[in-house]
Every structure is written in structure tokens, then in C-alpha cells.
XYZ file of C-alpha atoms in Angstrom:
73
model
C 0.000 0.000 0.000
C 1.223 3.308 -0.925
C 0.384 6.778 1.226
C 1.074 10.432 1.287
C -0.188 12.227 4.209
C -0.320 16.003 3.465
C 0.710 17.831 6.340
C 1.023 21.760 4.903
C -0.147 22.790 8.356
C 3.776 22.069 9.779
C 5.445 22.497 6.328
C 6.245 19.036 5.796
C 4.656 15.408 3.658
C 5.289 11.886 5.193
C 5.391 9.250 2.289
C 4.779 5.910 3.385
C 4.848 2.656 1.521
C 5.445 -0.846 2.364
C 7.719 -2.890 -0.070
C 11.041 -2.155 -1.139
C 12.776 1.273 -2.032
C 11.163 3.938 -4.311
C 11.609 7.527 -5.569
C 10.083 10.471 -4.792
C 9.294 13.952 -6.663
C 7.610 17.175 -6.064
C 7.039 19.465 -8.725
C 5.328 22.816 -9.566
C 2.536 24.090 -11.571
C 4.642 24.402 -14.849
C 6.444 21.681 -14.619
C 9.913 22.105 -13.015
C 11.019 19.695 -11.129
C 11.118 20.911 -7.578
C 12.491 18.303 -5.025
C 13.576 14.432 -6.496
C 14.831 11.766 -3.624
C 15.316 8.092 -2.927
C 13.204 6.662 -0.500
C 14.973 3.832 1.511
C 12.264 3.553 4.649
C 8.714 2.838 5.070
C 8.309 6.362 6.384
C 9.958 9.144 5.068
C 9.084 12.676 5.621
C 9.693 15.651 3.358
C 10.466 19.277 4.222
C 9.243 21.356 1.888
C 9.358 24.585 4.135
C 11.467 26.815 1.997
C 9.286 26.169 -0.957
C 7.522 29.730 -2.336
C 3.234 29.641 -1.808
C 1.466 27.593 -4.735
C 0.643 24.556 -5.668
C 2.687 21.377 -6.069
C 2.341 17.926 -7.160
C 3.806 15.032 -4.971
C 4.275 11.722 -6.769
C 6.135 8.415 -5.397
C 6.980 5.911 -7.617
C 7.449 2.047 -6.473
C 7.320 -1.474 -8.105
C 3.515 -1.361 -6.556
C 2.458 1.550 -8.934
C 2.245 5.030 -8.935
C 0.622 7.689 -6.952
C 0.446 11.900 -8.161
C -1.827 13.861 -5.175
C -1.476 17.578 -5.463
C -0.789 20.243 -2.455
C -0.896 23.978 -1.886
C 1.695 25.585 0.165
């Protein structure tokens, strides 16, 4: 099972997913690749607290499949 919690409220996401490692990136409205990491645990958790206002796109990426939930900031 794959999660992202959405925590704007304290600046940061928690990814969770049980299997094996997977990637992680965070992008903006247009595009641009904002943030792009590794995950290696279960539970990771992402600052994005120096990111400008707007919106943003979170997606993780494991051998389980794919999920893309958006955020504002």
C-alpha cells in the first residue's frame, strides 16, 4: 500500500509505503522539477518549508504503482 499524508499545516509530507525502495518527486505548476529523492524507509518525511506559496504535485513511484496527489503551500 502506498500513502502520502499532506501535512502543509507544519510544512512538511510523510510518504509511506510498504515494499522495497522507491523515488520520490515534487514538482510545480509548470512543470519544473522541484524536489527528487530516494526513499529507503517505510516512512519518510519531506520538508518542503522553503518552498515559495502555490501549488505542487507530490508523486512516489514504487514497483507497486504510482501515486500523483497535489498540495498547496
Amino acid at each position: 500500500q502506498l500513502t502520502i499524508d499532506l501535512q502543509s499545516a507544519v510544512g512538511s509530507h510523510v510518504c509511506r509505503q510498504a515494499g522495497k525502495q522507491s523515488a520520490v518527486r515534487i514538482y510545480d505548476v509548470t512543470g519544473r522539477e522541484m524536489y527528487q529523492s530516494q526513499i529507503l524507509n517505510p516512512k519518510s518525511q519531506i520538508d518542503v518549508s522553503s518552498f515559495a506559496e502555490g501549488t505542487y504535485f507530490i508523486q512516489l513511484v514504487t514497483e507497486q504503482g504510482l501515486i500523483t496527489k497535489k498540495f498547496i503551500k
